[in-house]
Coordinates of C-alpha atoms in Angstrom, one line a residue:
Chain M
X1 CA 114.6 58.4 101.7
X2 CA 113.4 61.7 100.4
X3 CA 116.0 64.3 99.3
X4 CA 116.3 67.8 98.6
X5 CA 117.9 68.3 95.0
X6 CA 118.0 71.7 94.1
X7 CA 116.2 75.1 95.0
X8 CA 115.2 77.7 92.6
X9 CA 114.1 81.4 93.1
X10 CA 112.1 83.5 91.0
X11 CA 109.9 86.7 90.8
X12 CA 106.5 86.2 90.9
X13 CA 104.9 89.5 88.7
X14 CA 101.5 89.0 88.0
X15 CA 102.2 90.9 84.4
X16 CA 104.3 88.0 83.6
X17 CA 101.9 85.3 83.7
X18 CA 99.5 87.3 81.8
X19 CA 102.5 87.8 79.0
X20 CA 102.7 84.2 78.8
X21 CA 98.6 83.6 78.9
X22 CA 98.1 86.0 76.2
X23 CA 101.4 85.2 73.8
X24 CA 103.3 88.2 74.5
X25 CA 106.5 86.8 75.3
X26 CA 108.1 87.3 72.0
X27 CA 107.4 91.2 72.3
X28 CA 110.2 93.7 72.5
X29 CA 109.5 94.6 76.2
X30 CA 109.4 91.0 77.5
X31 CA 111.7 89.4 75.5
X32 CA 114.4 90.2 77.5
X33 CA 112.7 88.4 80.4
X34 CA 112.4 85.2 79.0
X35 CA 115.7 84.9 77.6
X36 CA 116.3 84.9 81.3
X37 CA 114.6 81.3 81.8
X38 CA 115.4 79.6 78.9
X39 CA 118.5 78.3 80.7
X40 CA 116.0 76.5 83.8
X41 CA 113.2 75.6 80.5
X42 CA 115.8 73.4 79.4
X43 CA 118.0 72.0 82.7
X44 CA 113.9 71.0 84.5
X45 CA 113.2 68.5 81.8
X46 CA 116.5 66.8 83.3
X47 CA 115.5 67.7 86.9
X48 CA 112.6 67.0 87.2
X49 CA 111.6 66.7 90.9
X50 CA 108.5 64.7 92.2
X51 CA 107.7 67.4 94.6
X52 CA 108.3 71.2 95.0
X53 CA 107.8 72.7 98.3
X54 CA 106.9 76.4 96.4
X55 CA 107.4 79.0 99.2
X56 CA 105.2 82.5 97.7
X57 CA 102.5 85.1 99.4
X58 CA 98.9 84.8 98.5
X59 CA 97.9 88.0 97.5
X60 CA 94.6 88.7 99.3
X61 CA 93.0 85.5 97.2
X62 CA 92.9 82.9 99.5
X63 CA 93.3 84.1 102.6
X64 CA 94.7 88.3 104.3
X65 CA 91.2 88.9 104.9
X66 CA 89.4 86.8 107.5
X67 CA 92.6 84.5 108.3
X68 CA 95.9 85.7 108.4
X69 CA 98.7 83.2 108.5
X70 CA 102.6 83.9 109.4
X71 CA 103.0 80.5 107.7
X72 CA 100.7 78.1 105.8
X73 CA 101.1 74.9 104.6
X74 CA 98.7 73.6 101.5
X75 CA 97.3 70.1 102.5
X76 CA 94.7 69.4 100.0
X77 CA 94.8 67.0 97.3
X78 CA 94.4 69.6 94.8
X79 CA 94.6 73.5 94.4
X80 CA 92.4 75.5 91.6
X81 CA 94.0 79.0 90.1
X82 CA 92.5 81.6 91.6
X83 CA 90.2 84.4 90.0
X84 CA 92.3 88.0 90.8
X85 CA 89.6 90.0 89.0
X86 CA 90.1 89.7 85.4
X87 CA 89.0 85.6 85.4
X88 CA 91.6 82.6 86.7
X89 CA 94.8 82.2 84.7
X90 CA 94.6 79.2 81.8
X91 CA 96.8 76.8 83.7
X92 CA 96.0 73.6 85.1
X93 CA 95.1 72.7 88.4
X94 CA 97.9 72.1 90.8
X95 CA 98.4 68.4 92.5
X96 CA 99.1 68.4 95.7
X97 CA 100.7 65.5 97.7
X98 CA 99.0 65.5 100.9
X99 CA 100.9 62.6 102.2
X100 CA 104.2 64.8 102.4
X101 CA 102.9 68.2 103.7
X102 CA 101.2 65.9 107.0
X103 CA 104.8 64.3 107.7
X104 CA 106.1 68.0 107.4
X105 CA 103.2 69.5 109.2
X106 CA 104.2 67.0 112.1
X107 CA 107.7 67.8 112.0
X108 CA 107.6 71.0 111.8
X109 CA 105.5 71.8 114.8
X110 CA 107.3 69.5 116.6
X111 CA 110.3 71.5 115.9
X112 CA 108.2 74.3 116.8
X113 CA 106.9 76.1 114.3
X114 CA 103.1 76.7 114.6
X115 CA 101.6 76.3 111.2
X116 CA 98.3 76.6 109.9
X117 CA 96.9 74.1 107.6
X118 CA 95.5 74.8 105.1
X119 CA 92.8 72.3 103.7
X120 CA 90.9 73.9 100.9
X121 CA 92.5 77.0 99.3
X122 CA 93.1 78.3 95.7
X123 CA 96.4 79.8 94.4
X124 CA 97.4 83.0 93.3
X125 CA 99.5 84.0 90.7
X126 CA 102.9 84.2 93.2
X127 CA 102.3 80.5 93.0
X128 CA 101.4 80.0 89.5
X129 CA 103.7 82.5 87.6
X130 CA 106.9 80.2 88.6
X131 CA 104.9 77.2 87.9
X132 CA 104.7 78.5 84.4
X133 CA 108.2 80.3 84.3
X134 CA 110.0 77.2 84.9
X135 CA 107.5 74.3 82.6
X136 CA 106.3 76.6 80.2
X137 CA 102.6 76.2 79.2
X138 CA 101.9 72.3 79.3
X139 CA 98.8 70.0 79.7
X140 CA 99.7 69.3 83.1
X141 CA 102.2 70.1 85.7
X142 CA 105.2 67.4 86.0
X143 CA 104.9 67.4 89.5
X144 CA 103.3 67.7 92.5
X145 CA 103.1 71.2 94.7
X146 CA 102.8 71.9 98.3
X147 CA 102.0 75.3 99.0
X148 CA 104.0 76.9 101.7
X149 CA 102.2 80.7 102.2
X150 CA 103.9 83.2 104.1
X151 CA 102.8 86.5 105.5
X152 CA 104.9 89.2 104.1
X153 CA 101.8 91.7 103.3
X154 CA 100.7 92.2 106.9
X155 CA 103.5 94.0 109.6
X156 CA 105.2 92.5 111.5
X157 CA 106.1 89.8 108.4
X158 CA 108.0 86.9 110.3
X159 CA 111.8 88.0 110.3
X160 CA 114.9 86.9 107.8
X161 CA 115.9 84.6 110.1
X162 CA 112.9 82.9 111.3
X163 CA 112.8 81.9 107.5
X164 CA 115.9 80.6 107.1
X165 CA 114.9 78.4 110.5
X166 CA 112.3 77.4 108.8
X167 CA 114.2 76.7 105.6
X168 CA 116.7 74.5 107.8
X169 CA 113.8 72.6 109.6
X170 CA 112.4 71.7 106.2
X171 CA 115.7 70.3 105.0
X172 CA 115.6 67.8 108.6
X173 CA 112.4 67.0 107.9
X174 CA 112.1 66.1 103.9
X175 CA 115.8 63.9 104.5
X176 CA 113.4 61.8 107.6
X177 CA 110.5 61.5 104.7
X178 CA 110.6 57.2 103.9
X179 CA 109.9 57.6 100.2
X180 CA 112.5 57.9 97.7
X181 CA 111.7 61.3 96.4
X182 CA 112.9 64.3 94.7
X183 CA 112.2 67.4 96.4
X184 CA 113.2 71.0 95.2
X185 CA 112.0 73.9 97.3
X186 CA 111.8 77.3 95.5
X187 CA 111.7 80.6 97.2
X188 CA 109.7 83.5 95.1
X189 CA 108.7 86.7 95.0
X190 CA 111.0 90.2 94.7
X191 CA 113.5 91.6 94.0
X192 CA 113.1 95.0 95.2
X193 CA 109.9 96.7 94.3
X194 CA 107.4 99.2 95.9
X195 CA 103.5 99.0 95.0
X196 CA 102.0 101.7 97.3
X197 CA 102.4 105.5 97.6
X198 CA 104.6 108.3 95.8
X199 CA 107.7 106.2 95.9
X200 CA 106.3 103.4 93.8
X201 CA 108.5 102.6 91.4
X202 CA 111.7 102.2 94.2
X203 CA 114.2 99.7 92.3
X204 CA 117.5 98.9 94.0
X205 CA 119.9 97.0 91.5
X206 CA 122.9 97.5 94.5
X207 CA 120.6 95.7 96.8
X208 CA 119.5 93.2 94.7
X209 CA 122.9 91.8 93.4
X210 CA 124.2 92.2 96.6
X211 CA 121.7 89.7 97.9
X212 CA 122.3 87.6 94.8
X213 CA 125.7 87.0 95.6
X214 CA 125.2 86.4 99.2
X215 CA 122.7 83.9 98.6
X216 CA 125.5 81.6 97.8
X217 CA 128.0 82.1 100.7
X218 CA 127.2 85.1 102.6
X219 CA 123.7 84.0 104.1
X220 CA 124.9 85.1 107.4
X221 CA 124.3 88.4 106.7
X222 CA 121.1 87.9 105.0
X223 CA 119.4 86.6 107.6
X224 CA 120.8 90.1 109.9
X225 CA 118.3 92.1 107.6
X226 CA 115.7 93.4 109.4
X227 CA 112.3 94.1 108.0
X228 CA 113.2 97.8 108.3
X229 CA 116.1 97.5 105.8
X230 CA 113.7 95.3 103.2
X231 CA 111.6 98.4 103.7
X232 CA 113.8 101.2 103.2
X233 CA 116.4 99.6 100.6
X234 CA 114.0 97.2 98.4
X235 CA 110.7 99.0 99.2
X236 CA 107.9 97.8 100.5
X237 CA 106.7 94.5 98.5
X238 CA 110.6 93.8 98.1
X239 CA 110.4 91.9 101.7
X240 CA 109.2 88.9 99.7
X241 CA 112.5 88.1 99.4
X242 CA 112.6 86.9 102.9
X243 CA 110.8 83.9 101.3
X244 CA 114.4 83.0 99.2
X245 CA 115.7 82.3 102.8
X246 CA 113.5 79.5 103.2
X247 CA 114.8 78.2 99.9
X248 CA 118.6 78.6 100.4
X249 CA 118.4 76.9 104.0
X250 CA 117.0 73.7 102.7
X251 CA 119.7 73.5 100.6
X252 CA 122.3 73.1 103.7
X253 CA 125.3 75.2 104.2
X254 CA 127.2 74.9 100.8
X255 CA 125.5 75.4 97.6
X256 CA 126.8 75.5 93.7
X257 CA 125.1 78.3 91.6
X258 CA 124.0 76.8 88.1
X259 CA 122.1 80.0 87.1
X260 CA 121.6 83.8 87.9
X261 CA 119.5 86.2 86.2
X262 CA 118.7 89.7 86.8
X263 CA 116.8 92.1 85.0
X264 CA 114.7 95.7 85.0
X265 CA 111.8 95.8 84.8
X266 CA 108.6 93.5 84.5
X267 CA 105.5 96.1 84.9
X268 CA 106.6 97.5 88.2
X269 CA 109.2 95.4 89.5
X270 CA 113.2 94.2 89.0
X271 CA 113.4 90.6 88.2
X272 CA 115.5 88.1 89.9
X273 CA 116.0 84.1 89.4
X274 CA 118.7 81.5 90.2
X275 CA 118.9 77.7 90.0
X276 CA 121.6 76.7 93.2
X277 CA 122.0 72.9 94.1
X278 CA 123.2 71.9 97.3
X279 CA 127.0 70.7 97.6
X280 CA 128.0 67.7 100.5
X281 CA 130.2 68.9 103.0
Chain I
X1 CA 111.2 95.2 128.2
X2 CA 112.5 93.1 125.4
X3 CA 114.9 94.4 123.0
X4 CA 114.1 95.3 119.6
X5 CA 116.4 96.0 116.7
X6 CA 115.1 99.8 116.2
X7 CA 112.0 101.4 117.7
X8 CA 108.7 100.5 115.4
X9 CA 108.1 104.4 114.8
X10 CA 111.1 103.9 112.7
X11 CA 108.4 102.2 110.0
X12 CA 106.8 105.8 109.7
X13 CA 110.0 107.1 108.8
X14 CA 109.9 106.0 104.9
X15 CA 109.3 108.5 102.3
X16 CA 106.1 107.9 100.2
X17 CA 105.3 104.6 102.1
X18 CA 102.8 103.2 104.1
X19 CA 103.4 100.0 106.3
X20 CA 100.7 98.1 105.9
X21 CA 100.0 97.3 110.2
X22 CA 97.2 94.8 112.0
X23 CA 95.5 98.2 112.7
X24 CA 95.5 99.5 109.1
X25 CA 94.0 95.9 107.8
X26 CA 91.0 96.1 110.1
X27 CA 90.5 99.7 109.6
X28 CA 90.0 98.3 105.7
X29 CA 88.5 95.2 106.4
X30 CA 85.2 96.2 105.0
X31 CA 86.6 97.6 102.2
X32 CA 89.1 94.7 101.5
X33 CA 86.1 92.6 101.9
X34 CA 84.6 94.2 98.9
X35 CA 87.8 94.4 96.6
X36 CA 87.6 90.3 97.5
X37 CA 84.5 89.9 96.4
X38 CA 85.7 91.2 92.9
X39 CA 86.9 87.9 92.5
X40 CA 83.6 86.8 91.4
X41 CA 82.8 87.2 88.0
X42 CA 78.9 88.4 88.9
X43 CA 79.7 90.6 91.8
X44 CA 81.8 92.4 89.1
X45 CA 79.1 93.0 86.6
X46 CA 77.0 93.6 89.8
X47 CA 79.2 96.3 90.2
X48 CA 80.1 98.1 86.9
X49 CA 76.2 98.2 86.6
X50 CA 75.5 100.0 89.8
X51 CA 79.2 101.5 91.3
X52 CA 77.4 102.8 94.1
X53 CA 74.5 100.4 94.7
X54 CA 77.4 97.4 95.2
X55 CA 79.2 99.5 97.4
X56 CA 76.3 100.3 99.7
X57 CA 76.3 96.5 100.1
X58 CA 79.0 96.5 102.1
X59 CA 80.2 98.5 105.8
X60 CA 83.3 100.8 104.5
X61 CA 82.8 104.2 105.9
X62 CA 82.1 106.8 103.1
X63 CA 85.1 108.0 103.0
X64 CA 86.0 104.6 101.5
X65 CA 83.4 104.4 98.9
X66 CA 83.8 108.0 97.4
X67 CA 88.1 107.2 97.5
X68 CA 86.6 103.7 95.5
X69 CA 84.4 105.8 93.1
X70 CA 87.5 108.0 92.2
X71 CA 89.5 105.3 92.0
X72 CA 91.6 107.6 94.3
X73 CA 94.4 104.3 95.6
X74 CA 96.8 106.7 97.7
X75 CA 93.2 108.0 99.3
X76 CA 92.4 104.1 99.7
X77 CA 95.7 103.4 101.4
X78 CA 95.1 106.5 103.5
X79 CA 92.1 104.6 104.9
X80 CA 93.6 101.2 105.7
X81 CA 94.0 99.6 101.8
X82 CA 96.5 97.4 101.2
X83 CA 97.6 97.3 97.2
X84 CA 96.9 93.1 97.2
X85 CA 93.3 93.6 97.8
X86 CA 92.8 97.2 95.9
X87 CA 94.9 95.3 92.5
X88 CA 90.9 93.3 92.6
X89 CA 89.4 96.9 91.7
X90 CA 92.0 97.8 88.7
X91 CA 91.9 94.2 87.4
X92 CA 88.0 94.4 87.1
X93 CA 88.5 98.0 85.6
X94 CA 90.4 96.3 83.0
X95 CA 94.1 98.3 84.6
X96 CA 97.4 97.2 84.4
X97 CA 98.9 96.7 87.9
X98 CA 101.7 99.7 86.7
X99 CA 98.5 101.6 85.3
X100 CA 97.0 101.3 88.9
X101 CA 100.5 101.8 90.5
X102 CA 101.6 104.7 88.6
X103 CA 98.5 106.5 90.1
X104 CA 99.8 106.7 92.8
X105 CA 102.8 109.2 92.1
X106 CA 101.3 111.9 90.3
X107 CA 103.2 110.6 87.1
X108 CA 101.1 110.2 84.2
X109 CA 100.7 106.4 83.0
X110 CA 102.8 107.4 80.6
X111 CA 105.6 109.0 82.4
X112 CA 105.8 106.4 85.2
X113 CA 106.2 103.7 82.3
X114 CA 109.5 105.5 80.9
X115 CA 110.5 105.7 84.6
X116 CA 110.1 101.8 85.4
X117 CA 111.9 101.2 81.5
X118 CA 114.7 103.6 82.4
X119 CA 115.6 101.0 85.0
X120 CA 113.0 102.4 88.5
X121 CA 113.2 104.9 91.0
X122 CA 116.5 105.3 92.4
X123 CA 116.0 104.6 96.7
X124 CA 119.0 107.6 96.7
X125 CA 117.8 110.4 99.1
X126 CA 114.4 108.0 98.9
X127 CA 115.5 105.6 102.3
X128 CA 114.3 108.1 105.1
X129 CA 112.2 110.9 105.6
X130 CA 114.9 111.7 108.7
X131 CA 118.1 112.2 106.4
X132 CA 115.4 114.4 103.6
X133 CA 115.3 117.1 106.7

């Protein structure tokens, strides 16, 4: 049977990838960022997983325009990086594994949450940028990726809680998958950060290591954040978090933390990233 | 009525901040439809050859196209923008996403840089425009 390993969370900053596509990640200013993942660079070659479920927001590539999913679940075989106006990023294509996304398509509706499917898309950088964070810049991926979009661009997002619903659902239906797999799901996007209007720039450290620490045992109250709060304390992209939710409740009710990092800032936004694995009851 | 958890007029109550609404992305959609189609490499040489020409292309109200031609991004959240799809502008303009953030709060590229190294705007006195009186 298929299991769920581990779950990882990470910002997605656009600036980032293009740090590592143009060789900047020795410089003075990010440096200090990727010191922050040489601790996952190392523990992935180890952990490996066959398939990541990578939970991010397309940024008005693939879809926010015509089509505009609460949730969206990448079914193709393959996904292309997208082209965000200065040309796609240098990475390779990302494989898909169709096979998995239909048995969690079907369980997941079943357990009713209405998906779309997504059958042709390309991928944005929020999907790319931990792709690259975690493997570094390789020939190929060393795994296969299902997409899991979620709407946190358009009000009303779907709530805290609905992800962590959806987080928990995931777990039932990847431990009824037949194949003995390894499956990690990572949550991206965040921490706080605010992209629009004359309080761009909003960082909240407080909130931010706050929800760090809860993420391990005090999930309850995550999930009581409205989308007001996200707003007003972690400004108005910092909702992404909502998509760690989905992470942490595929990981069951008790994790152990293997990694935290927390840094200010990359271009316009505070930098979070953890590595929890799930602990048996 | 069903409950909610605070009344949705509470959204307008942020300083400096737009909530990006249904309403807001279809009174943009034209617009957003061309910052999408800055995705292709020809539509943006199509563009930086003729500004104007390209825009005419496309439905946005004037308003739209002179807040594009300024490259005027509070203006173009004003009328329905969301920063996703205006990012497609800067990024063919060859802009950092701080360069094209930073516009927005009457800092100079500059001075909104030192901010964001100096660790961000502090959200103190920043949370409501209520408790600001």
């Amino acid at each position: 049977m298929a299991r769920i390993t581990a779950g990882i969370a990470t910002s997605h900053v656009p600036a980032i990838g293009a740090a590592i596509d143009l060789g900047k990640t020795g410089d003075e200013y990010w440096a200090p960022v990727f010191a922050g993942y040489e601790w996952v660079r190392t523990w992935i070659k180890d952990n490996t997983p066959d398939v990541v479920i990578l939970c991010y927001n397309d940024h008005a590539s693939a879809m926010m325009l015509d089509i505009v999913p609460t949730f969206a679940l990448g079914f193709a075989e393959e996904y292309e990086p997208a082209d965000e106006g200065w040309g796609a990023r240098p990475v390779p294509t990302v494989m898909g594994d169709p096979d998995l996304a239909g048995h969690l398509a079907e369980q997941l509706v079943i357990d009713d949450f209405d998906l779309t499917i997504m059958n042709a898309m390309d991928v944005d950088h929020g999907l790319t940028v931990p792709l690259s964070l975690v493997f570094g810049q390789v020939e190929e991926w060393p795994c296969r990726v299902i997409p899991l979009a979620v709407n946190v661009t358009q009000f009303p997002t779907p709530s805290a809680d609905r992800c962590w619903q959806l987080g928990a659902a995931i777990r039932d239906a990847v431990e009824a998958y037949p194949e003995d797999l390894d499956v990690q799901v990572w949550g991206t996007g965040g921490m706080s950060h605010q992209l629009q209007g004359e309080r761009a720039g909003l960082i909240n450290p407080e909130f931010d290591n706050a929800f760090l620490d809860k993420l391990i045992d005090g999930t309850d109250e995550l999930r009581a954040i409205t989308r007001l709060q996200f707003l007003r304390e972690a400004g108005s992209e910092g909702i992404e978090l909502i998509m760690w939710l989905i992470m942490r409740a595929a990981l069951g009710e008790k994790v152990e933390q293997l990694h935290r990092f927390y840094h200010v800032p990359a271009s316009n936004t505070a930098v979070g990233h953890t590595v929890l694995r799930p602990v048996a009851d | 009525m069903r409950q909610r958890l605070y009344p949705l007029e509470d959204l307008e109550d942020i300083p400096g901040t737009t909530v990006f609404t249904a309403r807001r992305s279809r009174q943009a959609y034209h617009l957003h439809k061309f910052c999408m189609s800055l995705m292709d490499k020809d539509n943006r040489n199509a563009f930086k050859a003729d500004e104007r020409a390209y825009l005419d292309r496309f439905r946005m109200t004037e308003e739209q196209k002179q807040a594009v031609l300024a490259r005027d991004f509070n203006g173009l959240i004003e009328l329905g923008g969301n920063i996703y799809f205006l990012v497609k502008l800067s990024n063919t303009d060859g802009w950092s996403a701080q360069k094209a953030v930073g516009s927005m709060t009457g800092m100079t590229p500059d001075e909104y840089a030192a901010m964001m190294r100096a660790g961000g705007r502090s959200p103190e006195g920043q949370k409501s425009k209520r408790d600001q009186g």
